[in-house]
Short mmCIF file of C-alpha atoms in Angstrom, two decimals:
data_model
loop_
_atom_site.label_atom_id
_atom_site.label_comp_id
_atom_site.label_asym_id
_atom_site.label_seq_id
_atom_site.Cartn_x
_atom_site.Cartn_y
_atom_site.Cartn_z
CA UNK A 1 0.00 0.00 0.00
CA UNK A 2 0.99 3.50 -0.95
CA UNK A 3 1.56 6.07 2.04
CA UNK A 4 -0.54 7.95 0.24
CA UNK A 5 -3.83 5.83 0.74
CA UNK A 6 -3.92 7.66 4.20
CA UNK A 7 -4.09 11.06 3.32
CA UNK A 8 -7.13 13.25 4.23
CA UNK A 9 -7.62 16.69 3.90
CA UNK A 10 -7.84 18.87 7.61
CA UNK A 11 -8.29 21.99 8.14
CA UNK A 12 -5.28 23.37 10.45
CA UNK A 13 -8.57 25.05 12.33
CA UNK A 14 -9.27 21.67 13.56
CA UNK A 15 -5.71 20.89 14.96
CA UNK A 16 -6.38 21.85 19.16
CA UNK A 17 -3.74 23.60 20.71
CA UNK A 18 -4.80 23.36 24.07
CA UNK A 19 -6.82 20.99 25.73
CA UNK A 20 -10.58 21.58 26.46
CA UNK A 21 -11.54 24.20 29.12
CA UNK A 22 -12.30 20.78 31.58
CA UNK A 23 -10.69 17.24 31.23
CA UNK A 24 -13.31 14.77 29.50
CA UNK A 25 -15.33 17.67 28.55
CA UNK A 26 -14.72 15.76 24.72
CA UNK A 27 -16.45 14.55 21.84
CA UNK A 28 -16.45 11.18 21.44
CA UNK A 29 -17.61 9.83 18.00
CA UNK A 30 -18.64 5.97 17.86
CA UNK A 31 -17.12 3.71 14.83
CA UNK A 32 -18.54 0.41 14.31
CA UNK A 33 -15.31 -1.76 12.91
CA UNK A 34 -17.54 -3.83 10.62
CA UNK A 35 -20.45 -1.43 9.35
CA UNK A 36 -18.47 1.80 9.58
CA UNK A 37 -21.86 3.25 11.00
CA UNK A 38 -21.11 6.20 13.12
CA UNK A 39 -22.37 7.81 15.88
CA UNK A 40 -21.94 11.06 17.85
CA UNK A 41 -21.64 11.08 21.79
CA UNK A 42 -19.81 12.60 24.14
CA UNK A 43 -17.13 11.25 26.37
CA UNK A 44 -19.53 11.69 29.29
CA UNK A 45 -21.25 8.82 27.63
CA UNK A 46 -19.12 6.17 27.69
CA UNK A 47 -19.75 3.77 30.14
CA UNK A 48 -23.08 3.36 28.76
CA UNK A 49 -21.41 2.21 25.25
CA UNK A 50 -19.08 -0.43 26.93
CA UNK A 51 -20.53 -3.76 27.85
CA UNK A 52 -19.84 -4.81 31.89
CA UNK A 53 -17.89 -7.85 30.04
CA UNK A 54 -15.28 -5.63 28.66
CA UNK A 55 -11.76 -5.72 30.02
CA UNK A 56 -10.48 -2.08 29.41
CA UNK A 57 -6.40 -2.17 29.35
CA UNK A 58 -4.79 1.41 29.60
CA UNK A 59 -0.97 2.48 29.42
CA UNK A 60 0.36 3.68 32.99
CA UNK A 61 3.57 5.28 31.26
CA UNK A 62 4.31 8.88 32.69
CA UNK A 63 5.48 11.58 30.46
CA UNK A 64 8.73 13.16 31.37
CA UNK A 65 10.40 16.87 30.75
CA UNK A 66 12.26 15.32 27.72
CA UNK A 67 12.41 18.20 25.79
CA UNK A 68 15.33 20.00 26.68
CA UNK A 69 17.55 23.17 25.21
CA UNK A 70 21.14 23.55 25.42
CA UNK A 71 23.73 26.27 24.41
CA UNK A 72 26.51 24.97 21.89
CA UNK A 73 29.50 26.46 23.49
CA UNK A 74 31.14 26.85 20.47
CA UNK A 75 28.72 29.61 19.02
CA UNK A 76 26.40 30.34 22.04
CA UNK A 77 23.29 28.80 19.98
CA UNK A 78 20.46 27.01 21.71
CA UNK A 79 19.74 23.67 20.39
CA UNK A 80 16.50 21.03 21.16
CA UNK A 81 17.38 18.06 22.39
CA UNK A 82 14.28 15.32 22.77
CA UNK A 83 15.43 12.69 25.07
CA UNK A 84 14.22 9.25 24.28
CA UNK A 85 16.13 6.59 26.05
CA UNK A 86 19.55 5.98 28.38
CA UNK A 87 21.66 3.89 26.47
CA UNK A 88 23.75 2.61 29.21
CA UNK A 89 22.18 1.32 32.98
CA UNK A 90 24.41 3.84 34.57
CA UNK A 91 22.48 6.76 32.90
CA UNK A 92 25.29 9.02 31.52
CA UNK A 93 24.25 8.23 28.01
CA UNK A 94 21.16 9.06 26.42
CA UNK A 95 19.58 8.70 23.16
CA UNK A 96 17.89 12.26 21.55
CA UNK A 97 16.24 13.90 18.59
CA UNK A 98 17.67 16.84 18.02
CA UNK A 99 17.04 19.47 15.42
CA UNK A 100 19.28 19.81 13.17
CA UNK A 101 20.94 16.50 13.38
CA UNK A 102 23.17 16.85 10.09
CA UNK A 103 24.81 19.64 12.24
CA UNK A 104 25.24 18.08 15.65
CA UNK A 105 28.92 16.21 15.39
CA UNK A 106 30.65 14.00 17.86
CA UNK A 107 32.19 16.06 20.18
CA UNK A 108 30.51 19.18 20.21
CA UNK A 109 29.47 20.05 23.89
CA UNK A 110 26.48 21.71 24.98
CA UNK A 111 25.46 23.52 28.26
CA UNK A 112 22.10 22.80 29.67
CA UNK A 113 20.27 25.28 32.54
CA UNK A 114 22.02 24.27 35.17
CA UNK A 115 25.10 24.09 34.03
CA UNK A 116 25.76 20.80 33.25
CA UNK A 117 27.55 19.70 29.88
CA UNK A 118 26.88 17.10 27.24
CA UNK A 119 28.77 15.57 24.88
CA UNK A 120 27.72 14.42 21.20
CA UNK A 121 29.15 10.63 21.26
CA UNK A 122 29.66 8.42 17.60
CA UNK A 123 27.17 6.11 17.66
CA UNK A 124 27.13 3.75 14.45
CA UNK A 125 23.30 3.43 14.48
CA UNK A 126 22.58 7.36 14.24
CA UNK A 127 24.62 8.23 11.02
CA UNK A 128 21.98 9.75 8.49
CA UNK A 129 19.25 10.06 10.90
CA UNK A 130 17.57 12.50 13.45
CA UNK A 131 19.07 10.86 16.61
CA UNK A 132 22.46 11.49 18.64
CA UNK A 133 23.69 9.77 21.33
CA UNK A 134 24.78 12.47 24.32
CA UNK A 135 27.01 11.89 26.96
CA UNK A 136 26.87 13.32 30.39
CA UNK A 137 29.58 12.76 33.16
CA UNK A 138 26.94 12.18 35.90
CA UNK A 139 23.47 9.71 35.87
CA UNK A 140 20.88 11.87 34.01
CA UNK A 141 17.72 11.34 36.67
CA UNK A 142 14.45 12.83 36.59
CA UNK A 143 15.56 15.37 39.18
CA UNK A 144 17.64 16.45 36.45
CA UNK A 145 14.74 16.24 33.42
CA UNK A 146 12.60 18.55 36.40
CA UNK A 147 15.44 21.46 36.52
CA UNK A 148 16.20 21.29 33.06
CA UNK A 149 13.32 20.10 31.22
CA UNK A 150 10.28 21.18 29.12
CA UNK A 151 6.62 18.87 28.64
CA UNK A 152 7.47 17.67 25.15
CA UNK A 153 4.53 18.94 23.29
CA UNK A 154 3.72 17.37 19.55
CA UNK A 155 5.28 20.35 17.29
CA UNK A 156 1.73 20.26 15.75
CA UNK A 157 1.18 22.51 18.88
CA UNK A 158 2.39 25.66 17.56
CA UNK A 159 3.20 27.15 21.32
CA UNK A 160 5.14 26.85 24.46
CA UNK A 161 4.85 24.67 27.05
CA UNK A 162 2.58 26.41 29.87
CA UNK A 163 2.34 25.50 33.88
CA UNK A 164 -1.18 23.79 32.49
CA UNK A 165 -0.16 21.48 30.24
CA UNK A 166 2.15 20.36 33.20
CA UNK A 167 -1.18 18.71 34.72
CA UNK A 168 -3.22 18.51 31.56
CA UNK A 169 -0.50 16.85 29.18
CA UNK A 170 -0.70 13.64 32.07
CA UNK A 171 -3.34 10.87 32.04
CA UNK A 172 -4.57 10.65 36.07
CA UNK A 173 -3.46 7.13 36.32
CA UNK A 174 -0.02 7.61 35.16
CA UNK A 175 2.67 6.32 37.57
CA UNK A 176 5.45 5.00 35.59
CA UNK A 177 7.90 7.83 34.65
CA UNK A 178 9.33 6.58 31.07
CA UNK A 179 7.67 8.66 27.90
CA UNK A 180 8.32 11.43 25.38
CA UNK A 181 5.00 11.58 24.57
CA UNK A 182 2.19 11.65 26.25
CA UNK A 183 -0.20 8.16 25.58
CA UNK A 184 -3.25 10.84 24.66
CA UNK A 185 -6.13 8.43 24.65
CA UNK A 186 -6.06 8.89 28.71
CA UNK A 187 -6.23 12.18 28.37
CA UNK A 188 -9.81 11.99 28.34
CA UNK A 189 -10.07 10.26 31.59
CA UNK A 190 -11.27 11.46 34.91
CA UNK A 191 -11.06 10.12 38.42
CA UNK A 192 -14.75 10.41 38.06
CA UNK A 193 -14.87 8.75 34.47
CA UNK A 194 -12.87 5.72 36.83
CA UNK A 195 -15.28 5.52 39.14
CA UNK A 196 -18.37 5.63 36.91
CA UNK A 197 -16.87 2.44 34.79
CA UNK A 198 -16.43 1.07 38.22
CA UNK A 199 -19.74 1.39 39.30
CA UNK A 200 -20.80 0.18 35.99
CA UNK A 201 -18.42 -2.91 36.73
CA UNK A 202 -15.97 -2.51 33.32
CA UNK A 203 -12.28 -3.99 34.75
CA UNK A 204 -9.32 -2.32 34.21
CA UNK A 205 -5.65 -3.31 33.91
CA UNK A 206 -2.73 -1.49 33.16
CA UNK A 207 0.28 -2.19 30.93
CA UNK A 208 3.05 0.02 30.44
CA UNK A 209 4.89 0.97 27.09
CA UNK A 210 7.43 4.40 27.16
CA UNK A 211 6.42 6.14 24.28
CA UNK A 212 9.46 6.96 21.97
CA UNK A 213 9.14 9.56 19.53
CA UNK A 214 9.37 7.06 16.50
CA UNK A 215 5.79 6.28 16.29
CA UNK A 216 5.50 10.10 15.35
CA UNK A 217 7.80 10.40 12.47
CA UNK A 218 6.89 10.61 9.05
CA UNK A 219 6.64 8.28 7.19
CA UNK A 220 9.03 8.70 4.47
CA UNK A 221 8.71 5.37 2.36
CA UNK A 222 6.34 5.21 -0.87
CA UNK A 223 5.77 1.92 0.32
CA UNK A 224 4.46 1.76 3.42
CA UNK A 225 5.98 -1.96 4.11
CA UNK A 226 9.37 -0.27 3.66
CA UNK A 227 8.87 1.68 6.84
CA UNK A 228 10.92 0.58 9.54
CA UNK A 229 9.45 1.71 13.36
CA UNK A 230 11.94 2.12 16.01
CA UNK A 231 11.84 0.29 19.27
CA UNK A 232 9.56 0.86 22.08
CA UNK A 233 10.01 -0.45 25.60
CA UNK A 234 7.05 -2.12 27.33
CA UNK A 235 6.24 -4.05 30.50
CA UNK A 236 2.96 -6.23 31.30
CA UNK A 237 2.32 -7.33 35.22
CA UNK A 238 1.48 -10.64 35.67
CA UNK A 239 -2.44 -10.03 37.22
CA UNK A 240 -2.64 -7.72 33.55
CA UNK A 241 -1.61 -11.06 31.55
CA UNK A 242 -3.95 -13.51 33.81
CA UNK A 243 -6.78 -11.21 33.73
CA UNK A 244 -6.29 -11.20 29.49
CA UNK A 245 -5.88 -14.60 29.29
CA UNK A 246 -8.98 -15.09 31.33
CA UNK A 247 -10.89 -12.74 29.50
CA UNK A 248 -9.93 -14.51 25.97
CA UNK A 249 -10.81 -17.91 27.43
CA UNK A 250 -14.46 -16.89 28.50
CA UNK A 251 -15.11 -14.71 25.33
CA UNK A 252 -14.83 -11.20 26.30
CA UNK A 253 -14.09 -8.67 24.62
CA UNK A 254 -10.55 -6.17 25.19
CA UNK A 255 -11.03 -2.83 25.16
CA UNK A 256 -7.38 -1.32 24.70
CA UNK A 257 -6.65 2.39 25.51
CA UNK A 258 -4.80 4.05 23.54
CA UNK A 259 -2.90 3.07 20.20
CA UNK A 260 -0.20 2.21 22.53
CA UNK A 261 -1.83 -0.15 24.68
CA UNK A 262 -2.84 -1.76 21.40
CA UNK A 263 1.11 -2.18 20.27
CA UNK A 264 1.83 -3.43 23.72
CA UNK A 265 -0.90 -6.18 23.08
CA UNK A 266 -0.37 -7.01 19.88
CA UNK A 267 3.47 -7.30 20.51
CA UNK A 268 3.25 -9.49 23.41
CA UNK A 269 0.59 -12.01 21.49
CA UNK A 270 3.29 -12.50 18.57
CA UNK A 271 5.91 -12.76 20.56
CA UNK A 272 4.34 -15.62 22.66
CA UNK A 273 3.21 -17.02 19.00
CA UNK A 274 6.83 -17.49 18.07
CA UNK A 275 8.06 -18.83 21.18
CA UNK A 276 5.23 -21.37 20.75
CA UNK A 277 6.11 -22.47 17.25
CA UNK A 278 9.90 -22.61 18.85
CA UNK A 279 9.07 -24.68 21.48
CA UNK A 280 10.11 -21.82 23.94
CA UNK A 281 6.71 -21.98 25.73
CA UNK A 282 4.05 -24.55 26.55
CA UNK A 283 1.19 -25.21 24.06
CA UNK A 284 -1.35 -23.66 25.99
CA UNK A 285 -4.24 -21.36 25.13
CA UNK A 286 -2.62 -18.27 26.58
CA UNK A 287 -2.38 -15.21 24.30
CA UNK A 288 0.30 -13.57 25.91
CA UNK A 289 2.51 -13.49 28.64
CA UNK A 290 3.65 -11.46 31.83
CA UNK A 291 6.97 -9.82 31.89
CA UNK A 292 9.44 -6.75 29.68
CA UNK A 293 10.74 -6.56 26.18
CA UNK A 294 10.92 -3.98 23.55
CA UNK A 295 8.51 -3.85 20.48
CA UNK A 296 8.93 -2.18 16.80
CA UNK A 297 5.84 -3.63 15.68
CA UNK A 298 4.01 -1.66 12.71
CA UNK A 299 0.75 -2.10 11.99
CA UNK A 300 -1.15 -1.76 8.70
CA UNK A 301 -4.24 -3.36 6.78
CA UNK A 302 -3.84 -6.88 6.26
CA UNK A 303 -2.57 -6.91 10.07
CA UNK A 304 -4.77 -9.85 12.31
CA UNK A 305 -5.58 -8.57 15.76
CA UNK A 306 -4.63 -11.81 18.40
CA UNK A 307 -5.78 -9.64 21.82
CA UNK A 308 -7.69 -6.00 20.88
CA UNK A 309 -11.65 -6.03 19.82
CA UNK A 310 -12.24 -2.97 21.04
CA UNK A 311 -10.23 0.59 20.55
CA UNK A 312 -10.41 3.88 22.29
CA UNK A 313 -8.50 6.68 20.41
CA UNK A 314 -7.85 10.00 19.39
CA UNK A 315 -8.22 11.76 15.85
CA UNK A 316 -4.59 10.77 14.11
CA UNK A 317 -2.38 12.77 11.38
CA UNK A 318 -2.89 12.01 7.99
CA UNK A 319 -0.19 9.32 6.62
CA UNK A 320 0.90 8.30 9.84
CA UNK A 321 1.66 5.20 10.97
CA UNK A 322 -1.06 5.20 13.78
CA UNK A 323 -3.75 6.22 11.23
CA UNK A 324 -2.50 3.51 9.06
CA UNK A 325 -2.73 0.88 12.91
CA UNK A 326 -6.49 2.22 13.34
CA UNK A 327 -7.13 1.30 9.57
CA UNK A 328 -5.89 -1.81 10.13
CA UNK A 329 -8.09 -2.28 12.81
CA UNK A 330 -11.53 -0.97 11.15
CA UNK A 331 -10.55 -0.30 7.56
CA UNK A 332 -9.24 1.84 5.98
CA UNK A 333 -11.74 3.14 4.23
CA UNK A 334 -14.53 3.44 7.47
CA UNK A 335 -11.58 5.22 9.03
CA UNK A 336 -11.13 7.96 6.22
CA UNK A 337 -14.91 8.19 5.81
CA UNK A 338 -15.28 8.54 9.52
CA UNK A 339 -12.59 11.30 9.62
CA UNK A 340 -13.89 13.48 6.69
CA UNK A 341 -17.50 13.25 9.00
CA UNK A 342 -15.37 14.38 11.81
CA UNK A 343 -14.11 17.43 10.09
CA UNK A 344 -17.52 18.52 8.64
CA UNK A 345 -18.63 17.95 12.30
CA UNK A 346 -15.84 20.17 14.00
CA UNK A 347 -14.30 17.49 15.89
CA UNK A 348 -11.12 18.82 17.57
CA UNK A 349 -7.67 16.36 15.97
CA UNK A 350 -4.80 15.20 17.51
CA UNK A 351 -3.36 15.02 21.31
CA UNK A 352 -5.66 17.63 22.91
CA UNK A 353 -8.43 16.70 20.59
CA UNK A 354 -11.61 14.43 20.95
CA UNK A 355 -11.71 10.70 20.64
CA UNK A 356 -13.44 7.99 18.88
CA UNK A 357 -14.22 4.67 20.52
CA UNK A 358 -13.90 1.70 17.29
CA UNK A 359 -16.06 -1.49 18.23
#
């Protein structure tokens, strides 16, 4: 398929650049995955739209102050440094986009706010792309990120980061400090939305996948099987994997949370699938399995769900890879017809946007 296929036309109206005046105060437009009927509701509405069988799985990550500007002390210039990853257990070394990559050699040392200094290392696996490996002399801990660093805002937000987006660019159940983007689809959670799908008796787990900033680049390939993701670390619990597995044996359906819940899913089933037809793990009827690994996965039509049936998500940008996962999920074509309704209807795209529930 042609990267192309998932282009739509939006208004730049429609992108939000802050969040609503109250959290959950949303539109939520309804997608059924096999009709493509759709329907218009509001987030207040949604425990009424989930069955009390439904397992709801949501991504705990926390977002960190990853974005972070330092002075070149050769010229005095302030540069943006996105900080993904450490790349050593110690901490001193750290994976980053930075702008400007094609300018940002080994060896060139930059000063952050408080005065600490970084060092551009060669790293093999960064030549030609928009990553560079920096160095610090000292672990790099979120005490550090909370001096130094900025709430990494999508650049689609044409803005600053504000004291606000401090609380609002955080899902209320996040608790696992890893991410350099927000997982948006909890953004449209309250404490109160919580206890209403308690009352109503929906169960909740939580996985947790660190959202990297590859999932957000362009795609760049004609093709869109020549795109290569980059990794993504994740982590299920083992009462998340035996409540799953439960659920799949008795028939119920998986409501996953956020495009990244669905990757965390979806990676964990094939990688349980291959151990399987290895020999690695027992033949039993388990769909995935407790424990941490990393996941690249890329999802496009023609991709077989093994876990989700259900998706909550937000409004995506055209020819991305996550409009091209929710395609997958309810075709392509519902999805693009359900987005062009959602811009005649004023829906509000993106991170601070309104969401759409596919079932």
């Amino acid at each position: 398929m042609k990267t192309s296929d998932f282009y739509f036309d939006l208004p730049e109206r429609l992108i939000a650049q802050h969040p609503s005046e109250k959290r959950g105060d949303d539109k939520l437009m309804v997608l059924n995955r096999k009709s493509g009927e759709v329907l218009h509701r509001m987030m207040d509405d949604l425990p009424s739209l989930i069955t009390p069988d439904t397992l709801m799985v949501f991504n705990n990550s926390k977002v960190r102050r990853a974005r972070v500007y330092g002075i070149k002390e050769t010229t005095g210039r302030e540069t943006e440094f996105m900080f993904l990853n450490t790349m050593k257990s110690d901490l001193t070394v750290w994976n980053t986009m930075v702008k400007s990559a094609k300018k940002q050699k080994p060896g060139m040392r930059y000063t952050f706010p408080d005065g600490s200094v970084g060092t551009i290392m060669d790293f093999p696996g960064n030549a030609g792309t928009e990553f560079r490996a920096l160095s610090f002399d000292f672990p790099v801990t979120e005490e550090w990120f909370e001096k130094n660093g900025h709430i990494p805002l999508p650049p689609y937000i044409k803005r600053g980061d504000t004291e606000e987006d401090s609380e609002r660019y955080q899902n209320v159940y996040a608790t696992d400090t890893g991410s350099a983007a927000c997982p948006t689809a909890g953004l449209h959670f309250t404490q109160e939305m919580l206890a209403k799908l308690d009352a109503a008796g929906i169960e909740r787990e939580f996985v947790t996948l660190h959202v990297g900033l590859g999932t957000f680049l362009p795609v760049r390939e004609e093709q869109i099987e020549n795109h290569k993701m980059h990794e993504e670390w994740y982590s299920i619990p083992i009462e998340t994997a035996e409540k799953i597995n439960k659920a799949k044996r008795e028939g119920r359906p998986i409501l996953a949370v956020g495009t990244t819940s669905v990757r965390t899913l979806e990676s964990a089933a094939q990688e349980l699938l291959k151990k399987k037809a290895s020999c690695e793990a027992p033949e039993d009827d388990d769909v995935i399995k407790a424990g941490t690994s990393k996941t690249s996965i890329f999802m496009y039509p023609g991709y077989e769900f093994k876990v989700v049936d259900k998706m909550f998500t937000n409004f995506h940008t055209p020819e991305s890879t996550l409009i091209m996962l929710v395609s997958a999920f309810a075709g392509r074509e519902h999805i693009l017809d359900a987005y062009k309704i959602a811009v005649q209807k004023d829906y509000r795209f993106f991170s601070y946007g309104d969401c759409m529930l596919i079932r």
